PDB file of C-alpha atoms in Angstrom:
ATOM      1  CA  MET A   1       0.052   0.037   0.072  1.00  0.00           C
ATOM      2  CA  SER A   2       1.376   3.372  -0.958  1.00  0.00           C
ATOM      3  CA  LYS A   3      -1.060   5.639   0.788  1.00  0.00           C
ATOM      4  CA  ILE A   4      -2.885   5.150   3.909  1.00  0.00           C
ATOM      5  CA  LYS A   5      -6.215   6.718   4.174  1.00  0.00           C
ATOM      6  CA  VAL A   6      -7.014   7.708   7.732  1.00  0.00           C
ATOM      7  CA  LEU A   7     -10.247   9.053   9.341  1.00  0.00           C
ATOM      8  CA  VAL A   8     -10.031  11.118  12.387  1.00  0.00           C
ATOM      9  CA  VAL A   9     -13.442  11.819  14.299  1.00  0.00           C
ATOM     10  CA  ASP A  10     -13.427  14.126  17.459  1.00  0.00           C
ATOM     11  CA  ASP A  11     -15.663  17.115  18.459  1.00  0.00           C
ATOM     12  CA  ALA A  12     -12.624  18.846  19.886  1.00  0.00           C
ATOM     13  CA  ARG A  13     -10.751  20.758  17.173  1.00  0.00           C
ATOM     14  CA  PHE A  14      -7.398  20.716  19.133  1.00  0.00           C
ATOM     15  CA  ILE A  15      -7.670  16.964  19.272  1.00  0.00           C
ATOM     16  CA  ARG A  16      -8.563  16.534  15.758  1.00  0.00           C
ATOM     17  CA  GLU A  17      -5.648  18.711  14.642  1.00  0.00           C
ATOM     18  CA  ARG A  18      -3.308  17.006  17.011  1.00  0.00           C
ATOM     19  CA  VAL A  19      -4.042  13.424  15.904  1.00  0.00           C
ATOM     20  CA  ALA A  20      -3.968  14.492  12.269  1.00  0.00           C
ATOM     21  CA  SER A  21      -0.456  16.083  12.893  1.00  0.00           C
ATOM     22  CA  MET A  22       0.811  12.926  14.574  1.00  0.00           C
ATOM     23  CA  VAL A  23      -0.467  10.653  11.918  1.00  0.00           C
ATOM     24  CA  ARG A  24       1.029  12.737   9.074  1.00  0.00           C
ATOM     25  CA  ASN A  25       4.329  13.065  11.026  1.00  0.00           C
ATOM     26  CA  ALA A  26       4.623   9.265  11.317  1.00  0.00           C
ATOM     27  CA  PHE A  27       3.099   8.468   7.795  1.00  0.00           C
ATOM     28  CA  PRO A  28       4.071  11.356   5.491  1.00  0.00           C
ATOM     29  CA  ASP A  29       2.299   9.845   2.632  1.00  0.00           C
ATOM     30  CA  SER A  30      -0.971   9.255   4.393  1.00  0.00           C
ATOM     31  CA  SER A  31      -4.279  11.058   3.562  1.00  0.00           C
ATOM     32  CA  VAL A  32      -6.048  12.396   6.608  1.00  0.00           C
ATOM     33  CA  ASP A  33      -9.785  13.546   6.784  1.00  0.00           C
ATOM     34  CA  ALA A  34     -11.075  14.919  10.075  1.00  0.00           C
ATOM     35  CA  PHE A  35     -14.692  15.487  11.229  1.00  0.00           C
ATOM     36  CA  GLU A  36     -16.293  16.745  14.402  1.00  0.00           C
ATOM     37  CA  ASN A  37     -19.093  14.107  14.752  1.00  0.00           C
ATOM     38  CA  GLY A  38     -20.140  10.672  13.624  1.00  0.00           C
ATOM     39  CA  ARG A  39     -22.724  11.854  11.103  1.00  0.00           C
ATOM     40  CA  ASP A  40     -20.383  14.000   9.158  1.00  0.00           C
ATOM     41  CA  ALA A  41     -17.732  11.052   9.264  1.00  0.00           C
ATOM     42  CA  MET A  42     -20.390   8.498   8.060  1.00  0.00           C
ATOM     43  CA  LYS A  43     -21.274  10.594   5.164  1.00  0.00           C
ATOM     44  CA  SER A  44     -17.501  10.740   4.223  1.00  0.00           C
ATOM     45  CA  MET A  45     -17.083   7.040   4.639  1.00  0.00           C
ATOM     46  CA  GLN A  46     -20.088   6.443   2.143  1.00  0.00           C
ATOM     47  CA  ALA A  47     -18.196   8.441  -0.358  1.00  0.00           C
ATOM     48  CA  ARG A  48     -14.489   7.064  -0.020  1.00  0.00           C
ATOM     49  CA  GLN A  49     -12.917   4.018   1.660  1.00  0.00           C
ATOM     50  CA  TYR A  50     -10.615   4.451   4.645  1.00  0.00           C
ATOM     51  CA  ASP A  51      -7.900   2.192   6.039  1.00  0.00           C
ATOM     52  CA  ILE A  52      -8.351   3.002   9.644  1.00  0.00           C
ATOM     53  CA  ILE A  53     -10.796   5.033  11.883  1.00  0.00           C
ATOM     54  CA  LEU A  54      -9.589   6.935  14.815  1.00  0.00           C
ATOM     55  CA  CYS A  55     -12.689   8.065  16.763  1.00  0.00           C
ATOM     56  CA  ASP A  56     -13.882   9.891  19.984  1.00  0.00           C
ATOM     57  CA  TRP A  57     -16.660   8.448  22.006  1.00  0.00           C
ATOM     58  CA  GLU A  58     -18.779  11.437  23.036  1.00  0.00           C
ATOM     59  CA  MET A  59     -19.735  13.595  20.242  1.00  0.00           C
ATOM     60  CA  PRO A  60     -22.863  15.599  19.084  1.00  0.00           C
ATOM     61  CA  GLN A  61     -25.380  14.198  16.597  1.00  0.00           C
ATOM     62  CA  MET A  62     -23.699  10.790  16.448  1.00  0.00           C
ATOM     63  CA  SER A  63     -21.444   9.231  19.160  1.00  0.00           C
ATOM     64  CA  GLY A  64     -18.376   7.134  18.506  1.00  0.00           C
ATOM     65  CA  LEU A  65     -20.206   3.999  19.629  1.00  0.00           C
ATOM     66  CA  GLU A  66     -23.025   4.542  17.137  1.00  0.00           C
ATOM     67  CA  LEU A  67     -20.664   5.226  14.343  1.00  0.00           C
ATOM     68  CA  LEU A  68     -18.740   2.081  15.318  1.00  0.00           C
ATOM     69  CA  GLN A  69     -22.010   0.147  15.308  1.00  0.00           C
ATOM     70  CA  TRP A  70     -23.012   1.520  11.836  1.00  0.00           C
ATOM     71  CA  THR A  71     -19.458   0.628  10.470  1.00  0.00           C
ATOM     72  CA  ARG A  72     -19.705  -2.896  11.377  1.00  0.00           C
ATOM     73  CA  THR A  73     -22.890  -3.267   9.343  1.00  0.00           C
ATOM     74  CA  ARG A  74     -21.167  -2.125   6.253  1.00  0.00           C
ATOM     75  CA  PRO A  75     -19.487  -4.891   4.226  1.00  0.00           C
ATOM     76  CA  GLU A  76     -16.854  -2.537   2.948  1.00  0.00           C
ATOM     77  CA  TYR A  77     -15.952  -1.580   6.599  1.00  0.00           C
ATOM     78  CA  ASN A  78     -16.653  -4.675   8.474  1.00  0.00           C
ATOM     79  CA  THR A  79     -12.914  -5.575   8.958  1.00  0.00           C
ATOM     80  CA  VAL A  80     -11.325  -2.062   8.850  1.00  0.00           C
ATOM     81  CA  PRO A  81      -9.581  -1.214  12.000  1.00  0.00           C
ATOM     82  CA  PHE A  82     -11.613   1.071  14.339  1.00  0.00           C
ATOM     83  CA  LEU A  83      -9.555   2.670  17.197  1.00  0.00           C
ATOM     84  CA  MET A  84     -11.594   4.353  20.031  1.00  0.00           C
ATOM     85  CA  VAL A  85      -9.582   7.363  21.170  1.00  0.00           C
ATOM     86  CA  THR A  86     -11.416   8.619  24.446  1.00  0.00           C
ATOM     87  CA  SER A  87     -11.270   9.668  27.985  1.00  0.00           C
ATOM     88  CA  ARG A  88     -13.959   7.208  28.665  1.00  0.00           C
ATOM     89  CA  GLY A  89     -11.947   4.274  30.177  1.00  0.00           C
ATOM     90  CA  GLU A  90     -14.462   2.863  32.569  1.00  0.00           C
ATOM     91  CA  ARG A  91     -15.051  -0.899  32.247  1.00  0.00           C
ATOM     92  CA  GLU A  92     -18.635  -0.598  31.062  1.00  0.00           C
ATOM     93  CA  TYR A  93     -17.566   1.607  28.150  1.00  0.00           C
ATOM     94  CA  VAL A  94     -14.675  -0.571  27.139  1.00  0.00           C
ATOM     95  CA  LEU A  95     -17.084  -3.523  27.187  1.00  0.00           C
ATOM     96  CA  LYS A  96     -19.744  -1.808  24.971  1.00  0.00           C
ATOM     97  CA  ALA A  97     -16.933  -0.986  22.462  1.00  0.00           C
ATOM     98  CA  ILE A  98     -15.583  -4.491  22.403  1.00  0.00           C
ATOM     99  CA  GLN A  99     -19.103  -6.018  21.980  1.00  0.00           C
ATOM    100  CA  ALA A 100     -19.744  -3.428  19.042  1.00  0.00           C
ATOM    101  CA  GLY A 101     -16.472  -4.703  17.258  1.00  0.00           C
ATOM    102  CA  VAL A 102     -13.727  -2.129  18.226  1.00  0.00           C
ATOM    103  CA  ASN A 103     -10.383  -3.176  17.447  1.00  0.00           C
ATOM    104  CA  ASP A 104      -8.463  -1.261  20.051  1.00  0.00           C
ATOM    105  CA  TYR A 105      -8.923   1.388  22.818  1.00  0.00           C
ATOM    106  CA  LEU A 106      -6.554   4.416  23.406  1.00  0.00           C
ATOM    107  CA  GLY A 107      -7.183   6.577  26.496  1.00  0.00           C
ATOM    108  CA  LYS A 108      -6.767  10.233  26.601  1.00  0.00           C
ATOM    109  CA  PRO A 109      -4.377  11.888  27.259  1.00  0.00           C
ATOM    110  CA  PHE A 110      -1.848   9.924  24.866  1.00  0.00           C
ATOM    111  CA  THR A 111       1.653  10.462  23.468  1.00  0.00           C
ATOM    112  CA  SER A 112       2.501  10.470  19.679  1.00  0.00           C
ATOM    113  CA  GLU A 113       4.343   7.163  20.585  1.00  0.00           C
ATOM    114  CA  GLN A 114       1.244   5.463  22.004  1.00  0.00           C
ATOM    115  CA  LEU A 115      -0.915   6.608  19.061  1.00  0.00           C
ATOM    116  CA  VAL A 116       1.578   5.468  16.409  1.00  0.00           C
ATOM    117  CA  GLN A 117       2.095   2.069  18.177  1.00  0.00           C
ATOM    118  CA  LYS A 118      -1.663   1.463  17.922  1.00  0.00           C
ATOM    119  CA  ILE A 119      -1.857   2.371  14.346  1.00  0.00           C
ATOM    120  CA  VAL A 120       1.095   0.090  13.345  1.00  0.00           C
ATOM    121  CA  LYS A 121      -0.471  -2.834  15.398  1.00  0.00           C
ATOM    122  CA  ALA A 122      -3.874  -2.446  13.830  1.00  0.00           C
ATOM    123  CA  LEU A 123      -2.622  -1.846  10.180  1.00  0.00           C
ATOM    124  CA  GLY A 124       0.337  -4.378  10.373  1.00  0.00           C
ATOM    125  CA  LYS A 125      -2.043  -7.241  11.054  1.00  0.00           C
ATOM    126  CA  GLY A 126      -3.726  -6.949   7.627  1.00  0.00           C
ATOM    127  CA  GLY A 127      -0.736  -6.132   5.711  1.00  0.00           C
ATOM    128  CA  ARG A 128      -1.926  -2.626   5.110  1.00  0.00           C
ATOM    129  CA  LEU A 129       1.616  -1.119   5.842  1.00  0.00           C
ATOM    130  CA  SER A 130       4.522  -1.395   3.331  1.00  0.00           C
ATOM    131  CA  PRO A 131       7.923  -2.186   4.676  1.00  0.00           C
ATOM    132  CA  GLU A 132       8.939   1.375   4.157  1.00  0.00           C
ATOM    133  CA  GLN A 133       6.032   2.809   6.301  1.00  0.00           C
ATOM    134  CA  GLN A 134       6.623   0.245   9.066  1.00  0.00           C
ATOM    135  CA  GLU A 135      10.399   1.196   9.014  1.00  0.00           C
ATOM    136  CA  ARG A 136       9.595   4.965   9.240  1.00  0.00           C
ATOM    137  CA  ALA A 137       7.124   4.349  12.142  1.00  0.00           C
ATOM    138  CA  ALA A 138       9.524   2.106  13.909  1.00  0.00           C
ATOM    139  CA  LYS A 139      12.190   5.009  13.711  1.00  0.00           C
ATOM    140  CA  LEU A 140       9.677   7.492  15.074  1.00  0.00           C
ATOM    141  CA  LEU A 141       8.939   5.241  18.144  1.00  0.00           C
ATOM    142  CA  GLN A 142      12.653   4.927  18.558  1.00  0.00           C
ATOM    143  CA  GLU A 143      13.191   8.681  18.630  1.00  0.00           C
ATOM    144  CA  ASP A 144      10.233   9.376  20.894  1.00  0.00           C
ATOM    145  CA  GLY A 145      11.467   6.538  23.208  1.00  0.00           C
ATOM    146  CA  GLY A 146      14.026   8.732  24.587  1.00  0.00           C
ATOM    147  CA  ARG A 147      11.328  11.048  25.995  1.00  0.00           C
ATOM    148  CA  LYS A 148       9.959   9.019  28.966  1.00  0.00           C
ATOM    149  CA  GLU A 149       6.900   9.582  30.779  1.00  0.00           C
ATOM    150  CA  PRO A 150       6.997  10.631  34.495  1.00  0.00           C
ATOM    151  CA  THR A 151       7.092   7.591  36.750  1.00  0.00           C
ATOM    152  CA  ALA A 152       5.857   7.119  40.304  1.00  0.00           C
ATOM    153  CA  LYS A 153       9.412   7.354  41.722  1.00  0.00           C
ATOM    154  CA  SER A 154      10.274  10.557  39.793  1.00  0.00           C
ATOM    155  CA  MET A 155       7.004  12.233  40.915  1.00  0.00           C
ATOM    156  CA  PRO A 156       6.777  13.770  44.279  1.00  0.00           C
ATOM    157  CA  LYS A 157       4.583  11.994  46.784  1.00  0.00           C
ATOM    158  CA  PRO A 158       1.159  13.841  46.742  1.00  0.00           C
ATOM    159  CA  LYS A 159      -0.075  15.410  50.056  1.00  0.00           C
ATOM    160  CA  GLY A 160      -3.601  13.999  49.464  1.00  0.00           C
ATOM    161  CA  LEU A 161      -6.336  13.953  46.983  1.00  0.00           C
ATOM    162  CA  ALA A 162      -9.006  16.591  46.127  1.00  0.00           C
ATOM    163  CA  GLN A 163     -11.766  17.740  43.755  1.00  0.00           C
ATOM    164  CA  LEU A 164     -11.535  21.031  42.034  1.00  0.00           C
ATOM    165  CA  ARG A 165     -14.969  22.135  41.122  1.00  0.00           C
ATOM    166  CA  CYS A 166     -15.163  24.847  38.433  1.00  0.00           C
ATOM    167  CA  SER A 167     -18.238  26.611  36.857  1.00  0.00           C
ATOM    168  CA  ASN A 168     -18.732  23.763  34.303  1.00  0.00           C
ATOM    169  CA  GLN A 169     -16.372  21.053  35.256  1.00  0.00           C
ATOM    170  CA  THR A 170     -14.974  19.001  38.187  1.00  0.00           C
ATOM    171  CA  PHE A 171     -11.466  17.676  38.170  1.00  0.00           C
ATOM    172  CA  LYS A 172      -9.932  14.954  40.255  1.00  0.00           C
ATOM    173  CA  CYS A 173      -6.464  15.983  41.453  1.00  0.00           C
ATOM    174  CA  ALA A 174      -3.478  15.192  43.504  1.00  0.00           C
ATOM    175  CA  ILE A 175      -2.260  17.819  45.987  1.00  0.00           C
ATOM    176  CA  LYS A 176       1.259  18.946  45.314  1.00  0.00           C
ATOM    177  CA  ASP A 177       1.608  21.575  47.952  1.00  0.00           C
ATOM    178  CA  LEU A 178      -0.926  23.200  50.486  1.00  0.00           C
ATOM    179  CA  ASN A 179      -0.832  26.015  53.072  1.00  0.00           C
ATOM    180  CA  LEU A 180      -3.492  28.244  54.565  1.00  0.00           C
ATOM    181  CA  ARG A 181      -3.395  30.791  51.588  1.00  0.00           C
ATOM    182  CA  GLU A 182      -3.341  28.446  48.618  1.00  0.00           C
ATOM    183  CA  VAL A 183      -3.123  25.063  47.214  1.00  0.00           C
ATOM    184  CA  LYS A 184      -1.201  23.471  44.262  1.00  0.00           C
ATOM    185  CA  VAL A 185      -2.907  20.463  42.637  1.00  0.00           C
ATOM    186  CA  VAL A 186      -2.173  18.328  39.518  1.00  0.00           C
ATOM    187  CA  ILE A 187      -4.576  17.179  37.145  1.00  0.00           C
ATOM    188  CA  LYS A 188      -4.406  14.699  34.195  1.00  0.00           C
ATOM    189  CA  ASN A 189      -4.111  16.431  30.816  1.00  0.00           C
ATOM    190  CA  GLU A 190      -7.394  15.643  29.021  1.00  0.00           C
ATOM    191  CA  TRP A 191      -7.187  18.883  27.073  1.00  0.00           C
ATOM    192  CA  VAL A 192      -9.799  20.684  29.241  1.00  0.00           C
ATOM    193  CA  PHE A 193      -8.496  22.948  31.920  1.00  0.00           C
ATOM    194  CA  PRO A 194      -9.647  25.361  34.619  1.00  0.00           C
ATOM    195  CA  VAL A 195     -10.051  28.922  33.476  1.00  0.00           C
ATOM    196  CA  LEU A 196      -7.498  31.621  34.781  1.00  0.00           C
ATOM    197  CA  LEU A 197      -9.228  33.745  37.620  1.00  0.00           C
ATOM    198  CA  ASP A 198     -12.375  31.522  37.543  1.00  0.00           C
ATOM    199  CA  GLN A 199     -13.956  31.160  40.927  1.00  0.00           C
ATOM    200  CA  VAL A 200     -13.516  27.428  42.144  1.00  0.00           C
ATOM    201  CA  VAL A 201     -14.219  25.090  45.124  1.00  0.00           C
ATOM    202  CA  VAL A 202     -11.585  22.844  46.387  1.00  0.00           C
ATOM    203  CA  ASP A 203     -12.919  19.643  48.194  1.00  0.00           C
ATOM    204  CA  ILE A 204      -9.906  17.992  50.100  1.00  0.00           C
ATOM    205  CA  GLU A 205     -10.249  14.388  50.849  1.00  0.00           C
ATOM    206  CA  GLN A 206      -9.108  12.946  54.074  1.00  0.00           C
ATOM    207  CA  LEU A 207      -7.488   9.418  54.189  1.00  0.00           C
ATOM    208  CA  SER A 208     -10.387   8.271  56.196  1.00  0.00           C
ATOM    209  CA  GLY A 209     -12.780   9.236  53.258  1.00  0.00           C
ATOM    210  CA  ASP A 210     -14.240  12.308  54.998  1.00  0.00           C
ATOM    211  CA  ALA A 211     -14.021  15.755  53.187  1.00  0.00           C
ATOM    212  CA  VAL A 212     -12.461  18.643  54.690  1.00  0.00           C
ATOM    213  CA  ALA A 213     -14.527  21.774  54.632  1.00  0.00           C
ATOM    214  CA  ARG A 214     -15.142  23.044  51.124  1.00  0.00           C
ATOM    215  CA  LEU A 215     -12.844  25.898  50.406  1.00  0.00           C
ATOM    216  CA  ASN A 216     -13.553  28.736  47.906  1.00  0.00           C
ATOM    217  CA  GLY A 217     -10.952  30.282  45.890  1.00  0.00           C
ATOM    218  CA  PHE A 218     -10.027  31.388  42.424  1.00  0.00           C
ATOM    219  CA  VAL A 219      -7.431  30.052  39.903  1.00  0.00           C
ATOM    220  CA  LEU A 220      -4.011  31.841  40.095  1.00  0.00           C
ATOM    221  CA  SER A 221      -2.200  29.828  37.438  1.00  0.00           C
ATOM    222  CA  VAL A 222      -2.403  26.916  34.999  1.00  0.00           C
ATOM    223  CA  GLN A 223       0.724  25.278  33.808  1.00  0.00           C
ATOM    224  CA  ALA A 224       2.104  22.151  32.237  1.00  0.00           C
ATOM    225  CA  THR A 225       4.306  19.916  34.377  1.00  0.00           C
ATOM    226  CA  GLU A 226       6.645  19.336  31.513  1.00  0.00           C
ATOM    227  CA  ALA A 227       7.981  21.631  28.830  1.00  0.00           C
ATOM    228  CA  ARG A 228       6.043  19.720  26.027  1.00  0.00           C
ATOM    229  CA  GLN A 229       2.564  20.092  24.268  1.00  0.00           C
ATOM    230  CA  ASP A 230       1.452  16.667  25.313  1.00  0.00           C
ATOM    231  CA  SER A 231       2.526  16.876  28.848  1.00  0.00           C
ATOM    232  CA  PRO A 232       0.638  14.247  30.679  1.00  0.00           C
ATOM    233  CA  TYR A 233      -0.224  16.420  33.777  1.00  0.00           C
ATOM    234  CA  VAL A 234      -1.120  20.002  34.394  1.00  0.00           C
ATOM    235  CA  GLU A 235      -0.501  22.007  37.674  1.00  0.00           C
ATOM    236  CA  VAL A 236      -3.270  24.340  38.924  1.00  0.00           C
ATOM    237  CA  ARG A 237      -2.640  26.841  41.630  1.00  0.00           C
ATOM    238  CA  VAL A 238      -5.627  28.005  43.485  1.00  0.00           C
ATOM    239  CA  GLN A 239      -5.664  31.108  45.959  1.00  0.00           C
ATOM    240  CA  PHE A 240      -8.198  30.543  48.763  1.00  0.00           C
ATOM    241  CA  ALA A 241     -10.679  33.307  49.476  1.00  0.00           C
ATOM    242  CA  ASP A 242     -12.297  31.920  52.692  1.00  0.00           C
ATOM    243  CA  ASP A 243     -11.962  33.676  56.063  1.00  0.00           C
ATOM    244  CA  ASP A 244     -14.251  31.247  57.988  1.00  0.00           C
ATOM    245  CA  PRO A 245     -12.228  30.374  61.261  1.00  0.00           C
ATOM    246  CA  GLU A 246     -13.889  26.897  61.268  1.00  0.00           C
ATOM    247  CA  LYS A 247     -12.723  26.040  57.742  1.00  0.00           C
ATOM    248  CA  MET A 248      -9.236  27.254  58.530  1.00  0.00           C
ATOM    249  CA  ALA A 249      -9.116  25.265  61.699  1.00  0.00           C
ATOM    250  CA  HIS A 250     -10.019  22.032  59.676  1.00  0.00           C
ATOM    251  CA  LEU A 251      -7.410  22.968  57.079  1.00  0.00           C
ATOM    252  CA  SER A 252      -4.818  23.614  59.678  1.00  0.00           C
ATOM    253  CA  LYS A 253      -5.194  20.126  61.058  1.00  0.00           C
ATOM    254  CA  TYR A 254      -5.193  18.580  57.721  1.00  0.00           C
ATOM    255  CA  ILE A 255      -1.963  20.461  56.896  1.00  0.00           C
ATOM    256  CA  ALA A 256      -0.324  19.130  60.159  1.00  0.00           C
ATOM    257  CA  SER A 257      -1.417  15.556  59.379  1.00  0.00           C
ATOM    258  CA  VAL A 258       0.365  15.430  55.961  1.00  0.00           C
ATOM    259  CA  ARG A 259       3.519  17.302  56.843  1.00  0.00           C
TER     260      ARG A 259
END
């Protein structure tokens, strides 16, 4: 095969562009089409044939699962590799995708290396990649191999767990540092972030499972933990705005317990 035809489906423009860029970088002779929902992707699939489909789960008009189910009813797409690229990693979602005929699953956030590995694995099985394409992909993976993801040993031990509640999103996070004035937390990079200066509520979880008094504050800064666009984690600094003596007393006890 001289030219790989790839279909990327994701309602987030940044993710679509990022995935398309990763594919073109690993496979320069590839042809990539990208759409923001399953319905538009389905129309394109009826007009042309693709060699692999990289699809998000939650999208407007037609979800990734619905597109997958439709794909498996089409003779021309019955065996075409379908890779679900999503933050939905819960067991029930994985099982639904497997039952519908998904070939593989890639959780967000992901690195270029992880995506290329999945593509090579999927296309290599059916002989859809030429030796030259496999060689280039292998070289790219070798180059990316030097950029290791942070490990548990290299990451500082968190001072607890928390939930960061913003106006329209809740983030599960690990506490990096904490005092009576502010908290630094780390969240997974899923390409959705707290807004700078946005009002937030921080719920700190005790080891016993009980929650510390909810603390009001605002976002002081949002920053990647690594100097790379696909940094797996993001640090969020929150300034507390509470003067409630009872809340401060609870917080002081918690800080003392984790020092």
